Coordinates of N, CA and C in Angstrom, one line a residue:
X1371 N 8.6 -5.5 -18.6 CA 7.3 -4.5 -17.7 C 7.8 -4.4 -16.2
X1372 N 7.7 -3.6 -15.7 CA 7.6 -3.0 -14.1 C 7.4 -1.7 -13.7
X1373 N 7.8 -1.5 -12.8 CA 7.0 0.0 -12.3 C 7.2 1.2 -13.1
X1374 N 6.5 1.7 -13.4 CA 6.2 3.1 -14.2 C 5.7 4.1 -13.3
X1375 N 5.8 5.2 -13.8 CA 5.1 6.6 -13.2 C 4.0 6.8 -14.2
X1376 N 3.0 6.8 -13.3 CA 1.7 7.5 -13.5 C 1.5 8.6 -13.7
X1377 N 0.7 9.5 -14.5 CA 0.6 10.6 -14.4 C -0.4 11.5 -14.0
X1378 N -1.2 10.9 -13.0 CA -1.8 11.3 -11.8 C -1.6 11.1 -10.6
X1379 N -0.5 10.2 -10.5 CA -0.4 9.9 -9.2 C 1.0 10.9 -8.8
X1380 N 1.2 11.0 -7.6 CA 2.1 11.8 -7.1 C 3.2 10.7 -6.3
X1381 N 4.6 10.8 -6.8 CA 5.7 10.0 -6.1 C 6.4 10.6 -4.9
X1382 N 7.0 9.7 -4.1 CA 7.9 10.2 -3.2 C 9.4 10.9 -4.2
X1383 N 10.1 10.9 -3.2 CA 11.5 11.2 -3.7 C 12.3 9.8 -3.4
X1384 N 13.4 9.6 -4.2 CA 13.8 7.9 -4.4 C 14.1 7.6 -3.2
X1385 N 14.8 8.5 -2.3 CA 15.4 8.1 -1.1 C 14.6 8.3 0.4
X1386 N 13.2 8.5 0.1 CA 12.0 8.6 1.1 C 12.2 7.0 1.4
X1387 N 12.1 6.8 3.2 CA 12.3 5.5 3.4 C 10.8 5.2 3.5
X1388 N 10.5 3.5 3.2 CA 9.4 3.0 3.3 C 8.9 1.8 4.2
X1389 N 8.2 2.0 5.3 CA 8.1 0.7 5.9 C 6.7 -0.2 5.6
X1390 N 7.1 -1.5 5.7 CA 5.6 -2.2 5.5 C 5.8 -3.1 7.0
X1391 N 4.8 -3.1 7.6 CA 4.6 -3.9 8.7 C 3.5 -5.2 8.2
X1392 N 4.2 -6.1 8.8 CA 3.6 -7.6 9.1 C 3.6 -8.8 10.1
X1393 N 3.6 -10.0 10.1 CA 3.6 -10.9 11.1 C 4.6 -11.8 10.5
X1394 N 4.9 -12.7 11.1 CA 6.3 -13.3 10.8 C 5.7 -14.4 9.7
X1395 N 4.3 -14.7 9.8 CA 4.1 -15.6 8.5 C 4.5 -15.0 7.2
X1396 N 3.7 -13.9 7.1 CA 4.2 -12.8 6.1 C 5.6 -12.7 5.2
X1397 N 6.7 -12.5 6.2 CA 7.9 -12.5 6.4 C 8.5 -13.8 5.9
X1398 N 7.8 -14.3 6.2 CA 8.7 -16.1 5.5 C 8.3 -16.6 4.2
X1399 N 7.0 -15.7 4.0 CA 6.3 -16.0 2.3 C 7.2 -15.4 1.5
X1400 N 7.4 -13.8 1.9 CA 8.1 -12.9 1.3 C 9.7 -13.5 1.1
X1401 N 10.4 -14.4 2.0 CA 11.5 -14.7 1.4 C 11.6 -16.3 0.8
X1402 N 10.7 -16.9 1.4 CA 10.6 -17.9 0.6 C 10.4 -18.1 -0.9
X1403 N 8.8 -17.1 -1.3 CA 8.5 -17.1 -2.4 C 9.2 -16.0 -3.2
X1404 N 9.8 -14.7 -2.7 CA 10.0 -13.8 -3.1 C 9.0 -13.2 -3.9
X1405 N 7.9 -12.9 -3.4 CA 6.6 -12.3 -4.0 C 6.2 -11.4 -2.6
X1406 N 5.5 -10.4 -3.4 CA 4.7 -9.3 -2.3 C 3.7 -9.0 -2.7
X1407 N 2.9 -9.3 -1.4 CA 0.9 -9.4 -1.7 C 0.7 -8.3 -1.9
X1408 N -0.3 -7.8 -3.1 CA -1.1 -6.7 -3.3 C -2.9 -7.3 -3.0
X1409 N -3.2 -6.3 -2.0 CA -4.6 -6.6 -1.5 C -5.8 -5.9 -2.2
X1410 N -6.7 -6.4 -3.1 CA -7.8 -6.3 -3.6 C -8.2 -5.1 -2.9
X1411 N -8.7 -4.1 -3.7 CA -9.2 -2.6 -2.8 C -10.6 -3.1 -2.0
X1412 N -11.3 -4.0 -2.5 CA -12.5 -4.5 -2.4 C -12.5 -5.5 -0.9
X1413 N -11.3 -6.1 -0.7 CA -11.1 -6.6 0.4 C -10.8 -5.6 1.2
X1414 N -9.7 -4.6 1.3 CA -9.9 -3.3 2.1 C -11.0 -2.9 2.7
X1415 N -11.7 -2.3 1.8 CA -13.0 -2.0 1.9 C -13.9 -2.4 3.3
X1416 N -13.3 -3.6 3.8 CA -14.3 -4.6 5.5 C -13.8 -3.0 6.3
X1417 N -12.5 -2.8 6.4 CA -12.0 -1.6 7.2 C -12.1 -0.4 6.5
X1418 N -12.5 0.2 5.7 CA -12.7 1.6 5.2 C -13.5 1.2 3.9
X1419 N -15.0 1.2 4.3 CA -15.7 1.4 3.1 C -15.6 2.5 1.8
X1420 N -14.7 3.1 1.7 CA -14.7 4.4 1.3 C -13.4 4.0 -0.3
X1421 N -12.8 3.0 0.4 CA -11.9 2.4 -0.3 C -12.1 2.4 -1.9
X1422 N -11.1 2.7 -2.9 CA -11.4 3.0 -4.1 C -12.7 3.7 -4.8
X1423 N -13.6 4.3 -4.0 CA -14.8 4.7 -4.7 C -14.2 6.3 -4.5
X1424 N -15.0 7.1 -5.8 CA -14.6 8.5 -6.2 C -15.5 9.3 -5.2
X1425 N -15.0 10.1 -4.9 CA -15.3 11.9 -4.1 C -16.8 12.2 -5.0
X1426 N -17.5 12.7 -4.0 CA -18.8 13.2 -4.4 C -18.9 14.0 -5.3
X1427 N -18.2 14.8 -5.7 CA -18.5 15.8 -6.7 C -18.2 14.6 -8.1
X1428 N -17.3 13.9 -7.7 CA -16.9 13.1 -9.3 C -18.3 11.8 -9.3
X1429 N -18.6 11.5 -8.2 CA -19.8 10.4 -8.8 C -21.1 11.2 -8.9
X1430 N -21.5 11.9 -8.9 CA -22.3 13.6 -9.0 C -22.4 13.4 -10.7
X1431 N -21.0 14.0 -11.0 CA -20.6 14.2 -12.4 C -20.5 13.3 -13.6
X1432 N -20.4 11.6 -12.7 CA -20.7 10.7 -13.5 C -22.4 10.8 -13.9
X1433 N -23.2 10.9 -13.1 CA -24.3 10.5 -12.9 C -24.9 11.8 -13.7
X1434 N -24.2 13.0 -13.9 CA -24.9 13.9 -14.7 C -24.4 13.5 -16.3
X1435 N -23.7 13.1 -16.4 CA -23.0 13.0 -18.0 C -23.9 11.6 -18.1
X1436 N -24.5 10.9 -17.8 CA -24.9 10.1 -18.3 C -26.7 10.4 -18.4
X1437 N -27.1 11.1 -18.1 CA -28.5 11.5 -18.0 C -28.3 12.5 -19.2
X1438 N -27.3 12.9 -19.5 CA -27.1 14.4 -20.5 C -26.9 13.8 -22.1
X1439 N -25.9 12.6 -21.7 CA -25.5 11.8 -23.1 C -25.9 10.5 -23.3
X1440 N -26.5 10.0 -22.0 CA -27.0 8.4 -22.2 C -25.7 7.4 -22.1
X1441 N -24.1 8.1 -21.6 CA -23.6 7.5 -21.6 C -22.7 7.8 -20.9
X1442 N -21.7 6.9 -20.1 CA -20.7 7.0 -18.9 C -19.0 7.8 -19.5
X1443 N -18.6 8.6 -18.8 CA -17.1 8.8 -19.5 C -16.4 8.1 -19.0
X1444 N -15.3 8.0 -19.8 CA -14.3 6.9 -19.0 C -13.4 7.2 -18.0
X1445 N -13.1 6.1 -17.2 CA -12.5 6.5 -15.9 C -11.1 6.0 -15.9
X1446 N -10.8 5.7 -17.2 CA -9.1 5.7 -17.6 C -9.1 5.0 -18.7
X1447 N -7.5 5.9 -18.8 CA -7.0 5.6 -20.5 C -7.6 4.4 -21.2
X1448 N -8.4 4.5 -21.9 CA -8.8 3.3 -23.0 C -9.6 2.0 -22.0
X1449 N -10.3 2.6 -21.5 CA -10.9 1.1 -20.4 C -12.2 2.1 -20.3
X1450 N -13.5 1.5 -20.7 CA -14.5 1.6 -19.9 C -14.8 0.9 -19.3
X1451 N -15.3 1.1 -18.0 CA -15.2 0.4 -16.7 C -17.2 0.1 -16.2
X1452 N -17.2 1.3 -16.7 CA -19.1 1.5 -15.9 C -19.9 1.0 -17.1
X1453 N -20.7 0.4 -16.8 CA -21.6 0.2 -18.1 C -22.3 1.4 -18.7
X1454 N -23.1 1.2 -19.8 CA -23.5 2.5 -19.9 C -25.0 2.7 -19.4
X1455 N -25.7 1.5 -19.0 CA -26.7 1.7 -18.2 C -26.6 1.8 -16.5
X1456 N -26.3 2.9 -15.9 CA -25.9 2.5 -14.4 C -27.4 3.5 -13.6
X1457 N -27.9 2.3 -12.8 CA -29.0 2.6 -12.0 C -28.9 3.0 -10.6
X1458 N -27.6 2.5 -10.0 CA -27.2 2.5 -8.7 C -25.6 3.2 -9.2
X1459 N -25.5 4.1 -7.7 CA -24.1 5.0 -7.8 C -23.1 3.6 -7.5
X1460 N -23.8 2.5 -6.7 CA -22.6 1.5 -6.5 C -22.2 0.6 -7.4
X1461 N -22.3 1.0 -8.9 CA -21.8 0.6 -9.8 C -20.3 1.0 -10.2
X1462 N -20.1 2.1 -9.5 CA -18.9 2.8 -9.4 C -17.9 2.3 -8.6
X1463 N -18.4 1.4 -7.8 CA -17.5 0.6 -7.2 C -16.6 -0.7 -7.7
X1464 N -16.9 -0.7 -9.1 CA -16.5 -1.6 -9.9 C -15.3 -1.8 -9.9
X1465 N -14.4 -0.9 -10.0 CA -12.7 -0.9 -10.3 C -12.4 -1.4 -9.0
X1466 N -12.8 -1.2 -7.5 CA -12.4 -2.2 -6.7 C -11.9 -3.7 -6.5
X1467 N -12.8 -4.2 -7.8 CA -12.4 -5.5 -8.0 C -11.1 -6.0 -8.9
X1468 N -11.0 -4.5 -9.5 CA -9.7 -4.6 -10.7 C -8.4 -4.6 -9.9
X1469 N -8.3 -3.5 -8.9 CA -7.2 -3.1 -8.3 C -7.0 -3.7 -7.3
X1470 N -5.4 -3.5 -7.6 CA -4.7 -4.6 -6.1 C -3.7 -3.4 -5.4
X1471 N -3.3 -3.4 -4.5 CA -2.3 -2.2 -3.9 C -1.5 -3.3 -2.7
X1472 N -0.1 -2.9 -2.7 CA 0.7 -2.7 -1.8 C 1.0 -1.7 -0.9
X1473 N 0.5 -1.4 0.2 CA 0.4 -0.5 1.2 C 1.9 -0.3 2.1
X1474 N 2.5 1.0 2.2 CA 3.7 1.1 3.0 C 3.4 2.2 3.8
X1475 N 4.2 2.5 4.7 CA 4.5 3.7 5.5 C 5.5 4.4 5.1
X1476 N 5.0 5.9 4.7 CA 6.3 6.7 4.4 C 6.7 7.7 5.3
X1477 N 7.8 7.2 6.3 CA 8.5 8.1 7.0 C 9.7 7.7 7.4
X1478 N 10.4 9.0 7.7 CA 11.7 8.6 7.9 C 12.3 7.6 9.2
X1479 N 10.8 7.9 10.2 CA 11.1 7.3 11.4 C 10.1 6.0 11.7
X1480 N 10.5 5.4 12.0 CA 9.4 4.3 12.7 C 8.2 5.0 13.6
X1481 N 7.2 4.4 13.4 CA 6.1 4.7 13.9 C 5.6 4.6 15.0
X1482 N 5.4 4.8 16.3 CA 5.3 4.4 17.5 C 3.6 3.7 17.6
X1483 N 2.7 4.9 16.8 CA 1.2 4.8 16.5 C 1.3 3.5 15.6
X1484 N 1.9 3.0 14.7 CA 1.6 2.0 14.0 C 2.3 0.8 14.2
X1485 N 3.0 0.6 15.3 CA 3.6 -0.4 16.3 C 2.8 -0.9 16.9
X1486 N 1.7 0.3 17.8 CA 0.6 -0.1 18.6 C -0.4 -0.5 17.8
X1487 N -0.9 -0.4 16.8 CA -1.8 -1.1 15.8 C -1.7 -2.3 15.3
X1488 N -0.3 -2.7 14.7 CA 0.1 -3.6 14.1 C 0.6 -4.9 15.2
X1489 N 1.3 -4.3 16.4 CA 1.4 -5.4 17.4 C 0.1 -6.2 18.2
X1490 N -1.2 -5.1 18.1 CA -2.3 -5.6 18.5 C -2.5 -7.2 17.9
X1491 N -2.6 -7.0 16.5 CA -3.1 -7.7 15.6 C -1.9 -8.7 15.3
X1492 N -0.6 -8.7 16.0 CA 0.0 -9.8 16.2 C 1.1 -9.5 14.8
X1493 N 1.1 -8.4 14.5 CA 2.3 -8.0 13.1 C 3.4 -7.6 13.5
X1494 N 4.5 -8.4 14.1 CA 5.0 -7.4 15.1 C 6.8 -7.2 14.4
X1495 N 6.6 -7.2 13.1 CA 7.8 -6.9 12.1 C 7.6 -6.0 11.0
X1496 N 8.7 -5.5 10.6 CA 8.4 -4.3 9.8 C 9.5 -4.3 8.8
X1497 N 9.7 -4.2 7.4 CA 10.8 -4.3 7.0 C 11.0 -2.8 6.3
X1498 N 12.2 -2.7 6.2 CA 12.5 -0.9 6.1 C 13.0 -1.0 4.5
X1499 N 12.7 -0.3 3.8 CA 13.4 0.1 2.4 C 13.3 1.5 1.8
X1500 N 13.5 1.7 0.7 CA 13.5 3.3 0.3 C 12.3 3.3 -1.0
X1501 N 12.1 4.0 -1.3 CA 11.0 3.9 -3.0 C 11.8 3.6 -4.0
X1502 N 13.4 4.1 -3.9 CA 14.5 3.7 -5.2 C 14.5 1.9 -5.0
X1503 N 14.7 1.4 -3.7 CA 14.8 -0.3 -3.8 C 13.5 -0.6 -4.2
X1504 N 12.3 -0.1 -3.8 CA 11.4 -1.0 -4.2 C 10.9 -0.6 -5.8
X1505 N 11.4 0.5 -6.3 CA 11.1 0.2 -7.6 C 12.1 -0.6 -8.3
X1506 N 13.4 -0.6 -7.9 CA 14.3 -1.2 -8.6 C 13.9 -2.9 -8.4
X1507 N 13.5 -3.5 -7.4 CA 13.1 -4.6 -7.0 C 11.7 -4.9 -7.4
X1508 N 11.1 -4.2 -8.2 CA 9.5 -4.5 -9.3 C 10.1 -4.6 -10.3
X1509 N 11.2 -4.5 -10.5 CA 11.7 -4.9 -12.1 C 11.8 -6.7 -12.2
X1510 N 11.4 -7.3 -11.0 CA 11.3 -8.7 -11.2 C 9.7 -9.1 -11.6
X1511 N 8.5 -8.2 -11.4 CA 7.1 -8.4 -11.0 C 6.7 -9.3 -12.4
X1512 N 7.7 -8.5 -13.8 CA 6.8 -9.0 -15.0 C 5.5 -8.4 -15.3
X1513 N 5.1 -7.3 -14.8 CA 3.9 -6.4 -15.3 C 4.1 -5.5 -14.8
X1514 N 3.3 -4.1 -15.4 CA 3.2 -3.0 -15.3 C 2.4 -2.4 -13.9
X1515 N 3.1 -2.1 -13.1 CA 2.3 -1.5 -12.0 C 2.9 0.1 -11.6
X1516 N 2.0 0.7 -10.8 CA 2.1 2.3 -10.7 C 2.5 2.4 -9.1
X1517 N 2.7 3.5 -8.8 CA 2.7 4.0 -7.1 C 2.5 5.4 -7.2
X1518 N 1.7 5.8 -6.0 CA 1.6 7.2 -5.5 C 1.3 7.1 -4.2
X1519 N 1.7 8.6 -3.8 CA 1.6 8.8 -2.2 C -0.2 9.0 -1.9
X1520 N -0.8 8.5 -0.9 CA -2.2 8.8 -0.8 C -2.1 10.2 -0.2
X1521 N -3.1 10.9 -0.7 CA -4.1 11.7 -0.4 C -5.0 11.8 0.5
X1522 N -5.2 12.7 1.6 CA -6.2 12.5 2.6 C -7.3 13.6 2.2
X1523 N -8.5 13.3 1.9 CA -9.6 14.4 1.6 C -10.7 14.4 2.3
X1524 N -11.4 15.4 1.9 CA -12.8 15.3 2.1 C -13.5 14.8 1.1
X1525 N -14.1 13.6 1.2 CA -14.9 13.0 -0.1 C -16.2 14.1 -0.3
X1526 N -16.4 15.0 0.6 CA -17.7 15.6 0.1 C -17.4 16.7 -0.5
X1527 N -16.0 17.5 -0.3 CA -15.3 18.3 -1.3 C -14.6 18.7 -2.0
X1528 N -13.6 16.9 -2.4 CA -12.3 16.8 -3.4 C -12.7 17.2 -4.5
X1529 N -12.2 17.7 -5.4 CA -12.5 17.8 -6.7 C -10.9 17.4 -7.6
X1530 N -11.0 15.8 -8.1 CA -9.9 15.9 -8.7 C -9.6 16.4 -10.1
X1531 N -8.4 16.7 -10.5 CA -8.0 17.4 -11.7 C -8.7 16.5 -13.0
X1532 N -8.4 15.4 -12.9 CA -8.6 14.2 -13.8 C -9.7 13.1 -13.3
X1533 N -10.4 12.2 -13.8 CA -11.6 11.3 -13.5 C -10.2 10.1 -13.9
X1534 N -9.8 9.4 -13.1 CA -9.1 8.4 -13.0 C -9.2 7.0 -11.5
X1535 N -9.1 6.0 -12.1 CA -9.3 5.1 -10.9 C -8.1 5.1 -10.1
X1536 N -6.8 5.2 -10.9 CA -5.9 5.3 -10.2 C -5.8 6.2 -9.2
X1537 N -6.5 7.6 -9.3 CA -6.6 8.6 -8.4 C -7.6 8.2 -7.2
X1538 N -8.3 7.3 -7.9 CA -9.4 7.0 -6.4 C -8.8 5.9 -5.7
X1539 N -8.2 5.1 -6.2 CA -6.9 4.1 -5.5 C -6.2 4.8 -4.7
X1540 N -5.7 5.8 -4.5 CA -4.8 6.8 -4.1 C -5.5 7.9 -3.1
X1541 N -6.8 7.9 -2.9 CA -7.5 8.8 -1.9 C -8.3 8.0 -0.8
X1542 N -7.9 8.6 0.6 CA -8.6 8.3 1.9 C -9.3 9.3 2.5
X1543 N -9.8 9.1 3.8 CA -10.3 10.1 4.2 C -9.5 10.5 5.2
X1544 N -9.7 11.7 6.0 CA -8.7 12.5 6.7 C -8.7 11.8 7.8
X1545 N -9.5 11.1 8.1 CA -9.4 10.4 9.7 C -8.2 9.0 9.6
X1546 N -7.6 9.0 8.2 CA -6.5 8.0 8.1 C -5.0 8.7 7.9
X1547 N -5.1 9.8 8.2 CA -3.7 10.9 7.7 C -2.7 10.0 8.4
X1548 N -2.9 9.5 9.7 CA -1.9 8.9 10.3 C -1.0 8.0 10.1
X1549 N -1.6 7.4 8.7 CA -1.3 6.1 8.2 C 0.0 6.5 7.1
X1550 N 0.1 8.0 6.6 CA 1.1 8.3 5.8 C 1.5 7.3 4.6
X1551 N 0.7 7.3 3.8 CA 1.0 5.8 3.0 C 1.2 6.2 1.5
X1552 N 2.1 5.1 1.2 CA 2.2 5.0 -0.1 C 1.5 3.9 -0.9
X1553 N 1.3 3.6 -1.8 CA 0.9 2.6 -3.0 C 1.5 2.4 -4.1
X1554 N 1.9 1.0 -4.1 CA 1.8 0.6 -5.4 C 0.9 -0.2 -5.9
X1555 N 0.1 0.0 -6.9 CA -1.0 -0.2 -7.8 C -1.0 -1.3 -9.1
X1556 N -1.3 -2.5 -8.7 CA -1.6 -3.4 -10.0 C -3.0 -3.7 -10.5
X1557 N -3.2 -3.7 -11.9 CA -4.7 -4.0 -12.3 C -4.6 -5.2 -12.7
X1558 N -6.1 -6.1 -12.4 CA -6.4 -7.1 -13.3 C -7.8 -6.8 -14.3
X1559 N -7.5 -6.5 -15.3 CA -8.9 -6.3 -15.9 C -9.8 -7.6 -16.2
X1560 N -11.0 -6.9 -16.2 CA -12.2 -8.1 -16.5 C -12.6 -8.7 -15.0
X1561 N -12.0 -7.8 -13.9 CA -12.3 -8.2 -12.4 C -12.1 -9.4 -12.2
X1562 N -11.0 -10.1 -12.9 CA -10.9 -12.0 -12.4 C -10.2 -12.1 -11.1
X1563 N -10.8 -11.2 -10.2 CA -10.0 -11.5 -8.7 C -11.2 -11.8 -8.1
X1564 N -12.5 -11.6 -8.5 CA -13.4 -12.4 -7.8 C -13.3 -13.7 -6.8
X1565 N -13.4 -13.2 -5.5 CA -13.3 -14.8 -4.8 C -11.7 -14.8 -4.0
X1566 N -10.8 -13.7 -4.5 CA -9.9 -13.7 -3.9 C -9.6 -12.4 -3.0
X1567 N -8.8 -12.3 -2.5 CA -8.0 -11.0 -1.3 C -7.2 -10.2 -2.2
X1568 N -6.4 -11.1 -3.3 CA -5.7 -9.9 -3.9 C -4.3 -11.0 -4.8
X1569 N -3.2 -10.7 -5.2 CA -2.5 -11.2 -6.0 C -0.9 -11.1 -5.5
X1570 N -0.1 -12.2 -5.7 CA 1.2 -12.1 -5.5 C 2.1 -11.9 -6.5
X1571 N 2.9 -10.5 -6.7 CA 3.4 -10.4 -7.5 C 5.3 -10.6 -7.5
X1572 N 6.0 -11.1 -8.3 CA 7.4 -11.2 -8.1 C 8.5 -10.1 -7.9
X1573 N 9.2 -9.8 -6.7 CA 9.6 -8.8 -6.3 C 11.6 -9.4 -5.9
X1574 N 12.5 -8.5 -6.3 CA 13.6 -9.0 -5.5 C 13.9 -8.9 -4.5
X1575 N 14.0 -9.7 -3.1 CA 14.1 -9.4 -1.8 C 15.0 -8.9 -1.7
X1576 N 16.3 -9.3 -2.2 CA 17.8 -8.9 -1.9 C 18.1 -7.2 -2.2
X1577 N 16.9 -6.6 -3.1 CA 17.1 -5.2 -3.5 C 16.2 -4.7 -2.9
X1578 N 14.8 -5.2 -2.3 CA 14.2 -4.9 -1.3 C 14.4 -4.4 0.1
X1579 N 15.3 -5.3 0.4 CA 15.4 -5.2 2.2 C 16.1 -4.5 2.4
X1580 N 16.1 -3.4 3.1 CA 17.1 -2.6 3.8 C 17.5 -2.9 4.7
X1581 N 16.3 -3.0 5.9 CA 16.4 -4.1 6.9 C 15.5 -4.3 7.6
X1582 N 15.6 -5.3 8.8 CA 13.9 -5.6 9.1 C 14.0 -5.1 10.6
X1583 N 13.1 -4.8 11.0 CA 13.1 -4.3 12.5 C 12.0 -5.4 12.9
X1584 N 12.3 -5.7 14.3 CA 11.3 -6.4 15.2 C 10.8 -5.2 16.2
X1585 N 9.4 -5.7 16.3 CA 8.3 -4.8 17.4 C 9.0 -4.7 19.0
X1586 N 9.4 -3.7 19.2 CA 9.7 -3.3 20.7 C 8.7 -4.0 21.5
X1587 N 7.7 -4.6 21.1 CA 6.8 -5.5 22.0 C 7.1 -6.8 21.9
X1588 N 8.0 -7.5 20.7 CA 7.8 -9.0 20.7 C 8.6 -9.5 21.4
X1589 N 8.6 -10.6 22.0 CA 10.1 -11.7 22.4 C 11.0 -11.5 21.9
X1590 N 12.1 -12.1 22.4 CA 13.6 -12.1 21.8 C 13.7 -13.3 21.1
X1591 N 12.5 -14.0 21.2 CA 12.9 -15.7 20.2 C 12.5 -14.9 19.3
X1592 N 11.6 -14.2 18.9 CA 11.5 -13.5 17.4 C 12.6 -12.9 16.9
X1593 N 13.4 -12.1 17.3 CA 14.5 -12.1 16.3 C 15.7 -12.4 16.3
X1594 N 15.7 -13.6 17.0 CA 16.8 -14.8 16.5 C 16.2 -15.8 15.7
X1595 N 14.9 -15.7 15.4 CA 14.1 -16.8 14.4 C 14.3 -15.9 12.9
X1596 N 13.6 -14.3 13.3 CA 14.3 -13.5 11.8 C 16.0 -13.9 11.2
X1597 N 16.8 -13.4 12.2 CA 18.1 -13.7 11.8 C 18.7 -14.7 11.0
X1598 N 18.0 -16.1 12.0 CA 18.3 -17.1 11.4 C 17.8 -17.5 9.6
X1599 N 16.3 -17.1 9.8 CA 16.0 -16.6 8.2 C 16.5 -16.2 7.4
X1600 N 16.8 -14.6 7.8 CA 17.9 -14.2 6.9 C 19.0 -14.7 6.2
X1601 N 19.6 -15.6 7.0 CA 20.9 -16.3 6.9 C 20.6 -17.6 6.1
X1602 N 19.9 -18.0 6.3 CA 19.3 -19.3 5.6 C 19.0 -18.8 4.0
X1603 N 18.4 -17.9 3.8 CA 18.0 -17.2 2.1 C 19.0 -16.1 1.9
X1604 N 20.3 -16.1 2.7 CA 21.4 -15.3 2.3 C 21.0 -13.9 1.6
X1605 N 19.9 -13.7 2.2 CA 19.9 -11.8 2.2 C 20.5 -11.2 3.0
X1606 N 21.7 -10.0 2.5 CA 22.4 -9.2 2.9 C 21.7 -8.0 3.5
X1607 N 20.9 -8.3 4.5 CA 20.1 -7.1 5.5 C 20.3 -7.4 6.6
X1608 N 20.4 -6.4 7.5 CA 20.6 -6.0 8.7 C 19.5 -6.3 9.6
X1609 N 19.1 -6.9 10.4 CA 17.9 -7.4 11.8 C 18.5 -6.7 12.8
X1610 N 17.3 -5.7 13.5 CA 17.7 -5.6 14.7 C 16.2 -5.0 15.3
X1611 N 16.1 -5.0 16.6 CA 14.8 -4.7 17.5 C 15.0 -3.2 17.5
X1612 N 13.7 -3.0 17.5 CA 13.5 -1.7 17.8 C 13.7 -0.8 18.9
X1613 N 14.1 0.2 18.8 CA 14.8 1.0 20.3 C 13.7 1.7 20.8
X1614 N 12.9 1.7 20.3 CA 11.3 2.8 20.6 C 11.0 2.9 22.2
X1615 N 11.5 1.4 22.7 CA 11.2 1.2 24.4 C 12.7 1.8 25.3
X1616 N 14.1 1.7 24.3 CA 15.0 1.7 24.9 C 15.3 3.1 25.4
X1617 N 16.0 3.1 26.7 CA 16.4 4.7 27.3 C 17.5 5.1 26.3
X1618 N 17.4 6.6 26.3 CA 18.4 7.2 25.5 C 19.9 6.5 25.7
X1619 N 20.7 6.9 24.9 CA 21.9 6.9 25.4 C 22.8 7.3 26.2
X1620 N 22.7 9.1 26.4 CA 22.9 9.7 27.2 C 22.4 9.4 28.6
X1621 N 21.4 8.7 28.8 CA 20.7 8.5 30.2 C 21.3 7.0 30.4
X1622 N 22.0 6.2 29.8 CA 22.6 5.2 30.2 C 23.7 5.1 31.2
X1623 N 24.0 4.4 32.6 CA 25.1 4.6 33.0 C 24.7 5.8 34.6
X1624 N 23.3 6.1 34.3 CA 23.7 7.6 35.2 C 23.3 7.3 36.6

């Protein structure tokens, strides 16, 4: 089992460049354990309370269906997640404890906004990959995972074609559109993620890493440390500092 295409999710082209911003500790963990962290949606809800929830239209449809038939429709193929008796809309948030996501920035170019946001949090490193590389690297994960581009929608107006929790996991509000996010999604049935922030899945780092970029705001020792780490783990990847704050080549020497 490995990465698979899901019918309700939109995928990027195989050559789409993907970025994952992180701190030095997470990079060391990636190289040492060859695992990629997937954050539980309910943990991400601390920063965005809409994470993993259905849009208004769909939530109202579930409540109407229960009133009419005394039963809830299926939220995902073969899986009844919402109990037959739902008195609170909060029950529709249950899938947030079952789904974990690995979040990537989908762009051909590095983002000044993302560097600013992550550097303020001390996360001054980005790994650069592609969608094809990511899929290939996940052959090592040992379980079925899916991926999709995040859709930025108005939750009061959005009407999905199909009711599915994977679609919920790839919808965010319009105010987050600058993130240009792609997500890989893993499920844990039975909600057995209680008390954890997520799970780590095996990944082939040599396939995943096209290059490692150091934040333009980081000190020079970070770049040297990362180069030593890459050599120690024999990872065939390029390490360089972002040129975002550098003068253009045509202007040098004038």
